Amino acid sequence: MSKRLSFYCLIALASVCIFFLAFNQRYSSYLEHRLQPMISDVEIRPRTTKIQEPVTVSQAYITGSTDNATITEIQEVVDQQRRAIKREMENYEYPNGKYGINVSKLEDLVMEKGGRPMRSIILTSWRSGSTFLGDVVNAHPANFYHYEPLLDYGIVQIRGSPLAEESLTRILSLLNCEYKELDRYLDYGKTHHWVFNHNTHLWRQCQAHKRICWDPRFVSKFCRLFPFQSMKLVRLRLHAAESLLAEEDLGVRLVLLIRDPRGILQSRKHREWCPAKPDCSDPALVCGDMVSDFNTAVELSKKYPRSFRVVRYEDLSVDPYKHVQELYNFYGLNFHVNVKKFLDTHTKNDVGGVSSTFRNSKVAPFHWRTDLDFEEVREIQKVCATAMQLWGYVMALNSTHQKDFDPITNYRLQL
Ligand SMILES: *[C@@H]1O[C@H](CO)[C@@H](O)[C@H](O)[C@H]1NC(C)=O
Ligand SMILES: *[C@@H]1O[C@H](CO)[C@@H](O)[C@H](O)[C@H]1NC(C)=O
Ligand SMILES: *[C@@H]1O[C@H](CO)[C@@H](O)[C@H](O)[C@H]1NC(C)=O
């Protein structure tokens, strides 16, 4: 009897053990899977800063050879990308004096060859159409996309000191492809991949070469290959960005992208990161920024007629081909066949064919008219009257009017 009991006990114990082993294996592989990207990303960058512990010979040897391997890998990827850019630019139409830009060959635009890239910046705020416009510019060949460099600042608007100076230092470093001092930016990117993943060429290499992706030595060299550099900013107000235009050596061309505050606030209502942050969700702050941007825009149009311009998202959506072509002329970029292709697929390709698309691309920025009720619209209009009048947006008078009026007028920036 007791033999039999111990036999069953043994069986039970064995089952528990097997179950535990199986579970443990599954669970740890699950854990590993979850943590893998973070672990490998944190570990990849060899320590170049001072080492505190005493270093034995073998450790130094290992560090040295890892570093040598890293440097070799960086060089290989950079060489490969240089060849790819050259191919991509083979039949490119250089401005050659058009748009006031005296550029006739690739070297004129490549920093590592002593050239100056064409630098385009979109300055706007959240949910104002900059993802679309940013991708339109990024559809151009050989473009390096500095996608919102101020992501790690969180949901804030930068209007002045001290954040303005700090963020401008970073923006200038990026425009000059100097990543050496940008530890905070690069570290943030390791766990927030959207810092880089809109940058098509860089991200492709990052996926194949995870070890070097966030290494400042790599990104600096890689960035210096690209003849076109674009950036979008959604956290910096225009007033604080003026110095970017003042630096003539940079040759920056800056577009302020504006959207109807009712459209902005309706769209932000649906983002979980927004409602709790006043800079994002308080109509008074949003429209205060729009008034301030207007005053600066009037000044900058006079001071920098060749390098500063304003576009409204609604106008862009209603007639994307016309406005994108104008924008490309302004940036001094060739309206390349890739860009036309991008517009063909992103403004037309909707369920229901061309006619429904046409309707859709016109309607997209105006969803607020049906999504907000008139009470909400009235609340926004109350604090946004000045901003709306300055930027040429028409008031809705009542709920029927709201649903069928034309909220944009034929607007021109009044100097
Ligand atoms: C790393 O490269 C340098 C220069 O090419 C060489 O002198 C050194 O011996 C290499 N170190 C290792 C550990 O391979
Ligand atoms: C454009 O470049 C050519 C050749 O490099 C030079 O001779 C000419 O003066 C330049 N023109 C302007 C307006 O800079
Ligand atoms: C809404 O406003 C329009 C335009 O002023 C007006 O013609 C219409 O009668 C108003 N409708 C209601 C229900 O008040």
PDB file of C-alpha atoms in Angstrom, residues 8 24 47 120 152 184 201 210 215 261 297 307 309 315 318 330 346 358 365-366 374 394 403:
ATOM      1  CA  TYR A   8       1.818   7.684  -7.318  1.00  0.00           C
ATOM      2  CA  ASN A  24       9.510  27.741 -17.718  1.00  0.00           C
ATOM      3  CA  ARG A  47      31.467  52.224 -24.490  1.00  0.00           C
ATOM      4  CA  SER A 120      13.737  71.721 -46.249  1.00  0.00           C
ATOM      5  CA  ASP A 152      11.615  63.285 -26.301  1.00  0.00           C
ATOM      6  CA  ARG A 184      19.871  62.039 -25.151  1.00  0.00           C
ATOM      7  CA  HIS A 201      17.163  54.885 -46.029  1.00  0.00           C
ATOM      8  CA  LYS A 210      21.280  46.765 -35.497  1.00  0.00           C
ATOM      9  CA  ASP A 215      26.066  54.831 -32.919  1.00  0.00           C
ATOM     10  CA  PRO A 261      -8.193  74.957 -35.227  1.00  0.00           C
ATOM     11  CA  ALA A 297       4.911  84.831 -40.447  1.00  0.00           C
ATOM     12  CA  SER A 307      13.235  80.951 -47.934  1.00  0.00           C
ATOM     13  CA  ARG A 309       6.458  80.332 -46.977  1.00  0.00           C
ATOM     14  CA  ASP A 315      -5.694  74.096 -49.525  1.00  0.00           C
ATOM     15  CA  VAL A 318      -8.209  70.139 -51.916  1.00  0.00           C
ATOM     16  CA  PHE A 330       9.963  76.678 -53.473  1.00  0.00           C
ATOM     17  CA  HIS A 346      -1.811  58.431 -51.430  1.00  0.00           C
ATOM     18  CA  PHE A 358     -11.608  62.910 -55.225  1.00  0.00           C
ATOM     19  CA  PRO A 365      -9.582  67.869 -43.383  1.00  0.00           C
ATOM     20  CA  PHE A 366     -13.235  68.731 -42.783  1.00  0.00           C
ATOM     21  CA  PHE A 374     -22.185  72.771 -32.621  1.00  0.00           C
ATOM     22  CA  VAL A 394     -14.965  81.088 -41.708  1.00  0.00           C
ATOM     23  CA  LYS A 403     -22.573  70.888 -41.890  1.00  0.00           C
TER      24      LYS A 403
END
